[in-house]
XYZ file of C-alpha atoms in Angstrom:
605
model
C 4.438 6.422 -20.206
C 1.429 7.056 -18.568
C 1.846 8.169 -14.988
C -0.284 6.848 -11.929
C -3.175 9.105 -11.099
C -3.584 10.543 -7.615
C -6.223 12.212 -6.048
C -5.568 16.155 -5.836
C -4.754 18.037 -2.515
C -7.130 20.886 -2.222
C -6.856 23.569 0.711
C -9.504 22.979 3.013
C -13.064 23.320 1.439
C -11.939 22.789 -1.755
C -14.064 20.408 -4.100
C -12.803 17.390 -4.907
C -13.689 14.895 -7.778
C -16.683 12.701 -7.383
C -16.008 9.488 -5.547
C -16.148 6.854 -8.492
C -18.505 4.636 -6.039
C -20.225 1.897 -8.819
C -17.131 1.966 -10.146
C -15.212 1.387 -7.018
C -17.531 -1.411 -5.841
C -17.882 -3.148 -9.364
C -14.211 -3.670 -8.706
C -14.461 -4.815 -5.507
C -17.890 -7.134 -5.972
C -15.560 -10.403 -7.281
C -13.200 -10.469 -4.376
C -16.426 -11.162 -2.576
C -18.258 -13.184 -4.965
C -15.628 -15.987 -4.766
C -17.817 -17.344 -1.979
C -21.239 -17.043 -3.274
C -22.549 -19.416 -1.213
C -21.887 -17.946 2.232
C -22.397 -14.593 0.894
C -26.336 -16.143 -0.128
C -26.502 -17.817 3.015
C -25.653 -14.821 5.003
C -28.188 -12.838 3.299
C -30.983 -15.442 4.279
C -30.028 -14.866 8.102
C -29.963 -11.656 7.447
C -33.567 -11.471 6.783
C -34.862 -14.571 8.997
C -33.179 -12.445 11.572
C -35.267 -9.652 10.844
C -38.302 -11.367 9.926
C -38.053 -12.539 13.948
C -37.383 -8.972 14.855
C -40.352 -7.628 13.161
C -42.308 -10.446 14.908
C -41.535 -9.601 18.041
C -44.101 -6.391 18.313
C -46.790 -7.891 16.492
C -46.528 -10.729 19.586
C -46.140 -7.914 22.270
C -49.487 -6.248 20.763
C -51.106 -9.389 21.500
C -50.030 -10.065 24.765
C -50.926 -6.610 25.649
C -53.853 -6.673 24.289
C -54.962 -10.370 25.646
C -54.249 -9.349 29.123
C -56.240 -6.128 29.039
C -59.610 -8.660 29.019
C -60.745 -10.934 30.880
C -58.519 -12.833 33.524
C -59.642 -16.469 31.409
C -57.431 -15.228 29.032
C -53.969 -15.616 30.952
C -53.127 -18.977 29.474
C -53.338 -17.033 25.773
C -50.446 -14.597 27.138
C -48.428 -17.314 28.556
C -48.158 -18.915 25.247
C -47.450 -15.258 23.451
C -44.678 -15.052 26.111
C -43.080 -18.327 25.071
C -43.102 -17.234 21.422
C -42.340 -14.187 22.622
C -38.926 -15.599 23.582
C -38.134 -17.732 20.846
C -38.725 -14.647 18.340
C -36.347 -12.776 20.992
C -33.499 -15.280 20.600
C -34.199 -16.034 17.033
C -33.035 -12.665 16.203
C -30.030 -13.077 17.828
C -29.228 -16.341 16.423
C -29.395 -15.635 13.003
C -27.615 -12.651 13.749
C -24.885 -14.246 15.524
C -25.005 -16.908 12.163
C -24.881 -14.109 9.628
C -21.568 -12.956 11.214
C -19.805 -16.502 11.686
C -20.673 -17.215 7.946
C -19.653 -13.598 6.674
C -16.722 -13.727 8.893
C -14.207 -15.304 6.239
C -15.743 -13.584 3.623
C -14.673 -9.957 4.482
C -11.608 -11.287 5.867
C -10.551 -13.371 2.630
C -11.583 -9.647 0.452
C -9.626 -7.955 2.694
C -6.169 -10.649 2.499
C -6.494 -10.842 -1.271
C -7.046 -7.117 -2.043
C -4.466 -5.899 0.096
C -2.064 -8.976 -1.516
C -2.710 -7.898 -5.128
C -1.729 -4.523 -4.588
C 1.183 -4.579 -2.522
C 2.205 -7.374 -5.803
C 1.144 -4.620 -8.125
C 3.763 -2.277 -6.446
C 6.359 -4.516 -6.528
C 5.624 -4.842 -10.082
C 5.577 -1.242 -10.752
C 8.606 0.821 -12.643
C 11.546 2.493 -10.286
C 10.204 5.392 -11.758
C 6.774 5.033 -10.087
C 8.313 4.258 -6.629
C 10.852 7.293 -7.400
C 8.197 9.854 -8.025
C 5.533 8.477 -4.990
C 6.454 9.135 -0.583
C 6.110 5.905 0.776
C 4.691 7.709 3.733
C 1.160 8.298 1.380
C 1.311 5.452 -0.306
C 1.688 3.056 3.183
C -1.463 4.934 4.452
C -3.159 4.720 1.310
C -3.362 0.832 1.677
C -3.540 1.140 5.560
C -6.714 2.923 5.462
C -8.303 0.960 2.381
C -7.692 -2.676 3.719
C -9.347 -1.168 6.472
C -12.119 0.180 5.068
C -13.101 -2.970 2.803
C -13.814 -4.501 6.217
C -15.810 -1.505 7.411
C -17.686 -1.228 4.077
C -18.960 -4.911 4.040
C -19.819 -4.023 8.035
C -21.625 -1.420 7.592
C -23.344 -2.839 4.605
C -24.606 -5.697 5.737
C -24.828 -5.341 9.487
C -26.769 -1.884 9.007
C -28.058 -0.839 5.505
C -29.661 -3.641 3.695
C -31.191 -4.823 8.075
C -32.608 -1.715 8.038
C -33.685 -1.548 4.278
C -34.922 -4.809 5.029
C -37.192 -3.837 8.610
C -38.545 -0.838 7.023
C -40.053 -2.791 3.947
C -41.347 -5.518 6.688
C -42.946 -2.522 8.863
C -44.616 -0.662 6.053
C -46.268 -3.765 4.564
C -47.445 -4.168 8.113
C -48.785 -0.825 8.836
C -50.030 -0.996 5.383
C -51.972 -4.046 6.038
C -53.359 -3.831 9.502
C -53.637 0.223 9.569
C -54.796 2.806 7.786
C -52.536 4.453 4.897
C -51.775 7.369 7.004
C -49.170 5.526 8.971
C -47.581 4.462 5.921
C -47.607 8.499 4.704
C -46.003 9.669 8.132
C -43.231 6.678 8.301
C -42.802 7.098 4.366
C -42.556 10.899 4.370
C -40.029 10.688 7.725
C -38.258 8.180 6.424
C -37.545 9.778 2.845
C -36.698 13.255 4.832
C -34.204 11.558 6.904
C -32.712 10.073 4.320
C -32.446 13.316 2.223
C -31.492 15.403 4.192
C -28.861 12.882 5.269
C -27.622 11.684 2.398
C -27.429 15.437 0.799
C -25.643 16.696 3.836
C -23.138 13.988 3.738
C -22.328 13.976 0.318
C -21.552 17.852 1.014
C -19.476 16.770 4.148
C -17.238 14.147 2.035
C -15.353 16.767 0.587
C -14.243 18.410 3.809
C -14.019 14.517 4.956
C -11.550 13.584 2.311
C -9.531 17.124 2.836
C -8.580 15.392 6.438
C -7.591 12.537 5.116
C -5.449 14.040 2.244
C -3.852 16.294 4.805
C -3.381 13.525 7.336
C -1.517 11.811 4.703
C 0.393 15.058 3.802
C 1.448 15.027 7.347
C 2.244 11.804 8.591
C 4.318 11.480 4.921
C 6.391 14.316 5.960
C 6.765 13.040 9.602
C 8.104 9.753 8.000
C 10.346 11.492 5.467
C 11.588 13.368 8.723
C 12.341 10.491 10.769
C 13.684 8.627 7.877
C 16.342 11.112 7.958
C 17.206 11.838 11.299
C 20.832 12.008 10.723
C 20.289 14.646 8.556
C 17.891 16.207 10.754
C 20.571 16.048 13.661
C 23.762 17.182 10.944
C 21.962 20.075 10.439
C 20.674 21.385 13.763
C 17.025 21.497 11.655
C 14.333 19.970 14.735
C 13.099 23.369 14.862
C 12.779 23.630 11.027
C 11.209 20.112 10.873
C 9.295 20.826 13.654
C 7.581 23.895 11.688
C 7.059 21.907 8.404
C 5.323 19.475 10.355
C 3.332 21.493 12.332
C 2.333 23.445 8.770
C 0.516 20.272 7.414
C -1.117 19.826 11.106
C -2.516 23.119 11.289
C -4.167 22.384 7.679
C -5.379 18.751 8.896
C -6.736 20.979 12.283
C -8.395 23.149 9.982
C -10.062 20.678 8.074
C -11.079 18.218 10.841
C -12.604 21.178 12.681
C -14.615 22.231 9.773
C -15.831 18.348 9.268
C -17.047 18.518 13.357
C -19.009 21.477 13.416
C -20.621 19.957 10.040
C -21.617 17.121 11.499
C -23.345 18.607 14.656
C -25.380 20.669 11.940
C -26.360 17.064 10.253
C -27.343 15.500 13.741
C -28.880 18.249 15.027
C -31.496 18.089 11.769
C -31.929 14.308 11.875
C -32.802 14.709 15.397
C -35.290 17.385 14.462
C -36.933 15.105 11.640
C -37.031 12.033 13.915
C -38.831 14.291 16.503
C -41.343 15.443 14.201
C -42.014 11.599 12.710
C -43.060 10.238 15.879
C -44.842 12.844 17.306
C -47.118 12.285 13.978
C -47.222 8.691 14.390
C -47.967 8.783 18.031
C -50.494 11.660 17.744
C -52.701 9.540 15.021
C -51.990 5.835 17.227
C -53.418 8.000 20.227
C -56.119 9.491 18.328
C -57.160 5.785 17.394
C -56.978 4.278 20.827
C -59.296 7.273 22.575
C -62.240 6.622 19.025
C -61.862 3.080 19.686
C -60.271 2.243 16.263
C -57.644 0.553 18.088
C -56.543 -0.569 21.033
C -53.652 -0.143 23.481
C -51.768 -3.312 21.984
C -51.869 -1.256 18.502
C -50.696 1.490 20.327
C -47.991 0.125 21.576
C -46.964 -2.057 18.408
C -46.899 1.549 16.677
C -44.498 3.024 19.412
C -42.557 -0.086 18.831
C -42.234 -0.100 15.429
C -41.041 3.410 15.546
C -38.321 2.423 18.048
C -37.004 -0.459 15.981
C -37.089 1.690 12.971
C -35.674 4.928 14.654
C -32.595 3.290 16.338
C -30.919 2.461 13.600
C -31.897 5.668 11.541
C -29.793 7.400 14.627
C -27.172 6.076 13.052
C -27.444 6.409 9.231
C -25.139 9.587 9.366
C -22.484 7.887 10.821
C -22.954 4.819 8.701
C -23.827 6.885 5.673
C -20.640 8.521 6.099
C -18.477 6.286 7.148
C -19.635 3.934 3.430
C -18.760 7.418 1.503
C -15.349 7.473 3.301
C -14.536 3.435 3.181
C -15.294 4.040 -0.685
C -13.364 6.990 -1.124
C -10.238 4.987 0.485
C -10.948 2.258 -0.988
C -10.917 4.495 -4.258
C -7.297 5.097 -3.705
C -6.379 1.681 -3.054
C -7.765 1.051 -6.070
C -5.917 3.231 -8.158
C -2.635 2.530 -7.521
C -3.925 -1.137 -9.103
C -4.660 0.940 -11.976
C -1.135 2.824 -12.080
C 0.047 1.412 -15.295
C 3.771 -0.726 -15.357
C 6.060 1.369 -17.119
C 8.395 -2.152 -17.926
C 5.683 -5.058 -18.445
C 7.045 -8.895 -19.915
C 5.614 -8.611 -23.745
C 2.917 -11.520 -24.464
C 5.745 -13.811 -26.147
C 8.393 -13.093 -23.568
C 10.479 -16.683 -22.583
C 12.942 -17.677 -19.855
C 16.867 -16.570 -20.129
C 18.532 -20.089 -20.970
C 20.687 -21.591 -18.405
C 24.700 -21.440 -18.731
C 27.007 -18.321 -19.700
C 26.155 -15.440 -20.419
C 27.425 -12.428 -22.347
C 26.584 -9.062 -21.855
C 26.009 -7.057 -25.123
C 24.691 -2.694 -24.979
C 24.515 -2.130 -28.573
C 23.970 1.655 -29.311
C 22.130 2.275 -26.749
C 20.087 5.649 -26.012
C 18.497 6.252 -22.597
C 16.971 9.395 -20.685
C 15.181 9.538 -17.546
C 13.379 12.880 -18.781
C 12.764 13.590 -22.561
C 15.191 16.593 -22.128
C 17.560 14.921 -20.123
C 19.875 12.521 -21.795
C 21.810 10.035 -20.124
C 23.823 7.934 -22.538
C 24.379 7.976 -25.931
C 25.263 5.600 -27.843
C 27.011 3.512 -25.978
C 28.099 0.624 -27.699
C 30.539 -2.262 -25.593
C 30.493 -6.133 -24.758
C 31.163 -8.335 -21.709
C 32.245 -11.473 -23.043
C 31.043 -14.637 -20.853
C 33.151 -14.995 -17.680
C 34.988 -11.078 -18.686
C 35.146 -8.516 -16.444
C 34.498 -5.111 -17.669
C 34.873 -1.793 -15.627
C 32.992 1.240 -16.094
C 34.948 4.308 -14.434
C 34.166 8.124 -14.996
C 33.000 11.167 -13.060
C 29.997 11.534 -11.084
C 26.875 11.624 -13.052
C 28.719 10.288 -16.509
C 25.806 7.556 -16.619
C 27.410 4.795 -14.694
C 24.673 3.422 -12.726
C 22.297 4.013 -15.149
C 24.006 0.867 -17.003
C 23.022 -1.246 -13.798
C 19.123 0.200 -14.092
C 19.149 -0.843 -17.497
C 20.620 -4.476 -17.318
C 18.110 -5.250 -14.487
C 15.026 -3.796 -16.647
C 14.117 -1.440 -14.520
C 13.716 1.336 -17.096
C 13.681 0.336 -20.818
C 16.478 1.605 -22.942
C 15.081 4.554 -25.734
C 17.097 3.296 -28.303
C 19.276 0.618 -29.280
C 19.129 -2.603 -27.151
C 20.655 -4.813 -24.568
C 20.887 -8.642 -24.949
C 22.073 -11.633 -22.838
C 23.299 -14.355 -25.072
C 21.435 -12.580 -28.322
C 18.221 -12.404 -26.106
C 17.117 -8.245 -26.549
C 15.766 -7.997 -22.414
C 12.485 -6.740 -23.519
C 11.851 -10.265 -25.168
C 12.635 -11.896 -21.747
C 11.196 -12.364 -18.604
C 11.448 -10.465 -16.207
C 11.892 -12.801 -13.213
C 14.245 -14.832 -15.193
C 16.316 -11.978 -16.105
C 16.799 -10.974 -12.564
C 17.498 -14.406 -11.509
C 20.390 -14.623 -13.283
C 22.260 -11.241 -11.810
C 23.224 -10.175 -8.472
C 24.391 -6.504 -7.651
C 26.394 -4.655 -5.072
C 24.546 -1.396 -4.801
C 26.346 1.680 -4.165
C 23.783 2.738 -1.678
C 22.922 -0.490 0.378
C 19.681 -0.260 2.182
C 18.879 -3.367 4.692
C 16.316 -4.577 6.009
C 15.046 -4.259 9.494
C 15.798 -7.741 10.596
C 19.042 -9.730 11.828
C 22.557 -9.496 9.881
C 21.772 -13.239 9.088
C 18.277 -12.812 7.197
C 19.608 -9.681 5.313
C 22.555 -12.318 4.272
C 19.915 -14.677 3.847
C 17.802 -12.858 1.067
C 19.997 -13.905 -1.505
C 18.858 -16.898 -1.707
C 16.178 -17.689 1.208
C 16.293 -21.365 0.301
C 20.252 -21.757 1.233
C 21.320 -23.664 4.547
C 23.019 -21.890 7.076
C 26.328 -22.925 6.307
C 26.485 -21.868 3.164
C 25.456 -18.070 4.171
C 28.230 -18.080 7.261
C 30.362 -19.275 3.688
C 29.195 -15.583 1.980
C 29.712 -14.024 5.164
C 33.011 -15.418 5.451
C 33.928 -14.322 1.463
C 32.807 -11.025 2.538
C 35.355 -10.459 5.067
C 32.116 -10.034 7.651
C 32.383 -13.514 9.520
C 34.307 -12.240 12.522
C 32.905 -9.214 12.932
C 29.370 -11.190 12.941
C 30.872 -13.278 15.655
C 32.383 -10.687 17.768
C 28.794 -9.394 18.283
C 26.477 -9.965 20.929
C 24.066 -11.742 19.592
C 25.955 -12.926 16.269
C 24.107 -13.500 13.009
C 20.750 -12.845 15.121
C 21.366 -9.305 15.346
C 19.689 -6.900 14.568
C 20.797 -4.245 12.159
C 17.641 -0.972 12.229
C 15.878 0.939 9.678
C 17.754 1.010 6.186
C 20.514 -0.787 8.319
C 21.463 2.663 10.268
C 22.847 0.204 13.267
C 25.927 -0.798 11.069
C 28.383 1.523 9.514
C 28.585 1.783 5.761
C 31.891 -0.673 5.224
C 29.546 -3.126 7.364
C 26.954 -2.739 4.972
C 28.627 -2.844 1.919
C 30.160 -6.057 3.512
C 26.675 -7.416 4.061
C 25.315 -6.658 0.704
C 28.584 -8.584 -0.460
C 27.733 -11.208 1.042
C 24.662 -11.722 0.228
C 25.048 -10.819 -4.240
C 27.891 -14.048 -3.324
C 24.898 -16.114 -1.788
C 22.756 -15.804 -4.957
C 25.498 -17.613 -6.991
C 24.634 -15.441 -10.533
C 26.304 -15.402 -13.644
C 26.388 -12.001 -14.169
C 27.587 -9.923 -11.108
C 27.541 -6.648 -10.926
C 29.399 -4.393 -8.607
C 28.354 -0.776 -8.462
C 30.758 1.513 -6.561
C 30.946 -1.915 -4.256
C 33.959 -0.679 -2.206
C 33.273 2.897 -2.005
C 32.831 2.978 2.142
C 35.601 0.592 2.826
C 38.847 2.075 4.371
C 41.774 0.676 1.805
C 43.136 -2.069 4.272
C 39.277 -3.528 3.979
C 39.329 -3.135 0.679
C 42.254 -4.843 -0.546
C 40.795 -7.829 1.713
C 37.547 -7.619 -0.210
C 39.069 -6.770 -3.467
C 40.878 -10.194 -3.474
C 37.362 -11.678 -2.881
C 35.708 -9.957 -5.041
C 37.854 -11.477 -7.576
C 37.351 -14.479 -6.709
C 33.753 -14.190 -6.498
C 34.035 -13.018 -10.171
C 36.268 -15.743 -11.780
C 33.996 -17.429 -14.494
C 31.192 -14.719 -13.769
C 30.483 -12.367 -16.506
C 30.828 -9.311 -14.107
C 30.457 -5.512 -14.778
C 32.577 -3.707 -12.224
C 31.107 0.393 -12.234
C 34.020 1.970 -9.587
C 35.209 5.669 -9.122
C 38.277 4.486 -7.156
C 40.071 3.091 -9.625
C 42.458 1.208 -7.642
C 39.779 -2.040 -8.153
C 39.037 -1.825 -11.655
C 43.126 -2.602 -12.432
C 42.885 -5.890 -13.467
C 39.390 -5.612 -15.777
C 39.845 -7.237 -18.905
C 38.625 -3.944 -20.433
C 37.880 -0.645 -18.870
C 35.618 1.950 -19.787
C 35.903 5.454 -19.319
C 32.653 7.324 -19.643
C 32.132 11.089 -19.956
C 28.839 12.837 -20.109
C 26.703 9.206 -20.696
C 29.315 8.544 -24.037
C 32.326 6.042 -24.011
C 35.115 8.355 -24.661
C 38.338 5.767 -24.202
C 38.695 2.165 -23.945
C 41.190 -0.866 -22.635
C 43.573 -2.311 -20.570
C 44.847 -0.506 -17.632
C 48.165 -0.468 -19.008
C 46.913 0.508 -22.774
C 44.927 3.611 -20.972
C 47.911 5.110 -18.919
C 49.689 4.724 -21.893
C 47.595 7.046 -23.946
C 47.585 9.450 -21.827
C 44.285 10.566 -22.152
C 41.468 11.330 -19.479
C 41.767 7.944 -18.013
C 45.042 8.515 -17.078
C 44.473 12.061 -15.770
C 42.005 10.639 -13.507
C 44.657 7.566 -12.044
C 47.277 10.752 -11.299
C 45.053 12.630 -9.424
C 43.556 9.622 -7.339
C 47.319 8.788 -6.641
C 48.340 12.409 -5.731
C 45.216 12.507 -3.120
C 45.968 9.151 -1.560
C 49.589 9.981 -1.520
C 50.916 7.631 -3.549
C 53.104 7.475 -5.999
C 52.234 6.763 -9.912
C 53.743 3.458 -10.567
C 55.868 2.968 -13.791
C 54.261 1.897 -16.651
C 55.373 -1.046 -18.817
C-alpha cells in the first residue's frame, strides 16, 4: 500500500520542501476553466478598467496644463473635467463588473474542490483515517478552501491590475518621455520585486512552520476535548494543559520569528520605493525648470508613480499571502492524491438482489506485515443462518466485520456473497446489502430521530418510531423532553452506552439488510435490557443471514453454529449443546461467565 504523503514538521527554522506551485495550480486551473467565458470576460474588465485608470493622469496633465495659459482656454478644461469623470467612474465600473462576473467563478472552485475531497476521504481505507488526527486533517481543508478564494483574489484583483498598469505606464513614459523614466521605473520596479520576492520565498518556510504548528496544536486541543471524560477520570487538566501549551510555545516561536521578518521586508521595500521616486521626481523637476516639460508632465509623472506605488505597498503582503494560499492549497491537494488502499476493480458489478450466503474461505489477514490476525479461517453462513463468533479479546473477532464490509482487503484466501469474491463487487452495493451493530457506537451530533434516521434517510417517520420501538428505545424517546428531536452531543456523550447501543439498533433494523451483523451488540446493556433486546434481535434476524460476534455468551445460545476463535484461528465449532458437551475451551469459557454472574451451569442434554 502506498501511504498518503504529508508535509514534514520541522522545529522552527527548519527548511521545508519546495512548494510544488505549477504543479499545484495546473491542478487547480480546470476547476476554474469550467467557465471560460466569464473567466475571459472578467479579464477584459480587468484591463478596460485599467486602461480608464491609466487615462485618468494623462487627462489631469491636460487640464493642468490648459489652465496654466490663457483664461480663453477654460472651456478646453471643462470638457477634460467631464472626461475626467467618466474615466473616474469607468474604472470603477468595470471594476465593480469584473467582481460580479468572477464572483461565481471562485465560489463554484471553491464548492467543487472542497466537495471532491471531503468525497475522496470518504473513499479512503480505515487505515488512512486510522493513521491521520482529524484535528490536522479538518484544518487542512479549512485553510485550503479558504485560500482558493484568496488565491484567485489576490490574483486577479492585484497581480495581473498591476502587471497590467505598469506595462500601460511604461509604454507611456516610453512614448511621451525620454528613456530615462523608463530606466528609473524599470530598475525600481525590478528591485522591488527582487528583493520582495527573494525575501518572501525565505519567509515561507518560517510561514509554513506556523501553520504546521498551529495544526499540531489545535489537533491536540481537539484530541483533548474529544476526550474529556478521560481528561476528567484522570485528574490530567494540568497534564493536558502542559501538552498544549508545548505545541503553543513552538507556534509562539515561529510566528514571532515570521513578524520580525516581515518588518525587515517592509522596512527595505519602503527604502526602494523612497529611492524610485526621489529619481523620478528629481529628473520630472529637472525638466519642468529647462523647459522640457511642463507642470502638467510633472504632475502626470508624480501621478503615475502614485498609481504604480500603491499597489507595490502591498506586493509583500500579496506576494505572501499567494505563497501561503498555494502552500495550503498544496495540502489540500494531497490528500486527493492519498492513494485508496480498497478501490472497485475496472470490471467490478452490483451484488444481485435476494439471499445471501456468507462464505470466508481460508482466509489470511494482518493489519501490519508482522502482525497476523487470522489464519486460515475457513466457515459459512448459510442464507437466513445465524452464526456466532465468540472468543477472547483480541482473537480476531471484529476483524471479520472489517473484512465483510471491505474495509481492508483480506491477504489471502477470499470472501464471497453468493459465489461473488468482494473484491469483484462494488463497493456501494456491497455495503447496501449489510447493516452492523458496532461495538463502539459513535452518533452523530444531531437529534435521536436523525441518528435513527440514517439508516435509511428515505424512510417515513413511522417506520423509524417502528425501529425505535424493535429496539426497546420508543419509551424512553418519549419520556424525553423534546422526544425524537433531541439532541444527543458529540459521539453521542448525552446518552449512556445501553442508549446508544439501543439507537444504533435501531437504526441497522431501519436499513432492512440481508446480512446483519451484530458486533458485541449487547455489551453495555444491563441483563434485564438485554433479554428485551435479545428477543428482538432475533426477530430482527429471522430470514437474515446474520453473523452474531458476542463475548457474553448468554446471546449467541441459539446460533445455528458457533465459533470459538483463539489467537485469529477457529479452534472449535457447533451447537451450543455439541460445545458444552466437548468440553473444550468453549465450555470453559460458559463456566466461568456463569460463576461471575452467579449463576448456575444449567444441565446439559
Amino acid at each position: 500500500m502506498r501511504r498518503a504523503s504529508a508535509l514534514p514538521k520541522p522545529p522552527v527554522g527548519q527548511l521545508l520542501a519546495e512548494t510544488h506551485t505549477w504543479l499545484t495550480l495546473r491542478t487547480l486551473f480546470p476547476y476554474l476553466w469550467r467557465y471560460r467565458v466569464r473567466v475571459v470576460a472578467a479579464l477584459a474588465c480587468l484591463i478596460l478598467a485599467k486602461l480608464a485608470n491609466v487615462g485618468v493622469p494623462l487627462v489631469f496633465k491636460e487640464m493642468i496644463d490648459g489652465l496654466s495659459g490663457s483664461q480663453q482656454a477654460l472651456a478646453l478644461p471643462a470638457l477634460l473635467l467631464l472626461l475626467y469623470g467618466a474615466l473616474r467612474f469607468s474604472t470603477a465600473l468595470f471594476q465593480e463588473l469584473r467582481e460580479i462576473l468572477f464572483a461565481r467563478v471562485t465560489q463554484r472552485a471553491v464548492r467543487a474542490v472542497s466537495l471532491e475531497v471531503f468525497r475522496h476521504l470518504h473513499a479512503l481505507s480505515l487505515r488512512f483515517h486510522l493513521e491521520r488526527q482529524t484535528g490536522g486533517i479538518s484544518r487542512d481543508i479549512e485553510r485550503g478552501s479558504r485560500s482558493i478564494s484568496s488565491l484567485i483574489s489576490y490574483t486577479l484583483y492585484s497581480i495581473l491590475p498591476t502587471l497590467v498598469e505598469i506595462g500601460l505606464v511604461l509604454g507611456i513614459l516610453f512614448v511621451q518621455y525620454d528613456a530615462g523614466f523608463v530606466a528609473i521605473v524599470a530598475v525600481s520596479l525590478l528591485s522591488y520585486i527582487v528583493f520582495t520576492i527573494r525575501v518572501s520565498n525565505w519567509r515561507i518556510d518560517i510561514r509554513r512552520a506556523v501553520n504546521e504548528n498551529d495544526s499540531a496544536a489545535n489537533t491536540r486541543a481537539i484530541d483533548s476535548l474529544l476526550n474529556y471524560e478521560t481528561v476528567k477520570y484522570f485528574n490530567n487538566e494540568e497534564w493536558e494543559a502542559r501538552r498544549y501549551d508545548e505545541q503553543l510555545q513552538k507556534w509562539e516561536e515561529a510566528a514571532t520569528r515570521s513578524q520580525k521578518t516581515l518588518a525587515f521586508l517592509n522596512l527595505g521595500q519602503q527604502a526602494i520605493i523612497a529611492l524610485g521616486v526621489t529619481a523620478m521626481m528629481w529628473r520630472a523637476a529637472s525638466g519642468v525648470v529647462e523647459g522640457r516639460m511642463s507642470i502638467g508632465d510633472l504632475v502626470l509623472v508624480n501621478a503615475f508613480l502614485i498609481q504604480l506605488y500603491i499597489p507595490l505597498n502591498f506586493l509583500g503582503v500579496v506576494y505572501r499571502e499567494i505563497r501561503q494560499a498555494l502552500t495550503d492549497i498544496e495540502r489540500m491537494f494531497t490528500l486527493l492524491q492519498a492513494n485508496r488502499e480498497v478501490a472497485d476493480a475496472p470490471d467490478a458489478h452490483d451484488l444481485p438482489s435476494g439471499p445471501l450466503q456468507v462464505e470466508f474461505s481460508a482466509v489470511d489477514f494482518a493489519y501490519e506485515a508482522d502482525r497476523s490476525i487470522l489464519r486460515g479461517v475457513d466457515f459459512t453462513i448459510p442464507a437466513g443462518r445465524t452464526v456466532a463468533v465468540v472468543g477472547h479479546s483480541g482473537a480476531g473477532k471484529s476483524t471479520l466485520s472489517r473484512l465483510l464490509y471491505r474495509f481492508y482487503d483480506v491477504c489471502g484466501g477470499a470472501i464471497r456473497l453468493n459465489g461473488h469474491d468482494l473484491r469483484h463487487l462494488r463497493q456501494a452495493s456491497l455495503r447496501a446489502a449489510i447493516g452492523i451493530v458496532p461495538q463502539d457506537t459513535v452518533l452523530f451530533n444531531d437529534s435521536i430521530y436523525y441518528n435513527i434516521n440514517y439508516g435509511r434517510p428515505a424512510a417515513s417517520r413511522d417506520e423509524v418510531i417502528a425501529a425505535a420501538r424493535a429496539a426497546q428505545l420508543h419509551d424512553f424517546i418519549e419520556s424525553l423532553p423534546q422526544g425524537y428531536e433531541t439532541r444527543v452531543g458529540e459521539r453521542g456523550l448525552k446518552l449512556s452506552g445501553g442508549e446508544k447501543q439501543r439507537v444504533a439498533i435501531a437504526r441497522a433494523l431501519l436499513k432492512d439488510p440481508p446480512v446483519l451483523i451484530f458486533d458485541e451488540a449487547t455489551s453495555a446493556l444491563d441483563s434485564g435490557t438485554e433479554r428485551a433486546i435479545q428477543e428482538q434481535l432475533e426477530q430482527a434476524a429471522r430470514g437474515r443471514t446474520t453473523l452474531l460476534i458476542a463475548h457474553r455468551l448468554s446471546t449467541v445460545m441459539k446460533a445455528d453454529e458457533i465459533l470459538v476463535f483463539s489467537e485469529g484461528r477457529i479452534v472449535e465449532r457447533g451447537t451450543h449443546g455439541e460445545l458444552l458437551a466437548a468440553n473444550g475451551e468453549y465450555a470453559r469459557m460458559w463456566q466461568l461467565q456463569q460463576q461471575e454472574e452467579g449463576e448456575s451451569l444449567p444441565a446439559v442434554s
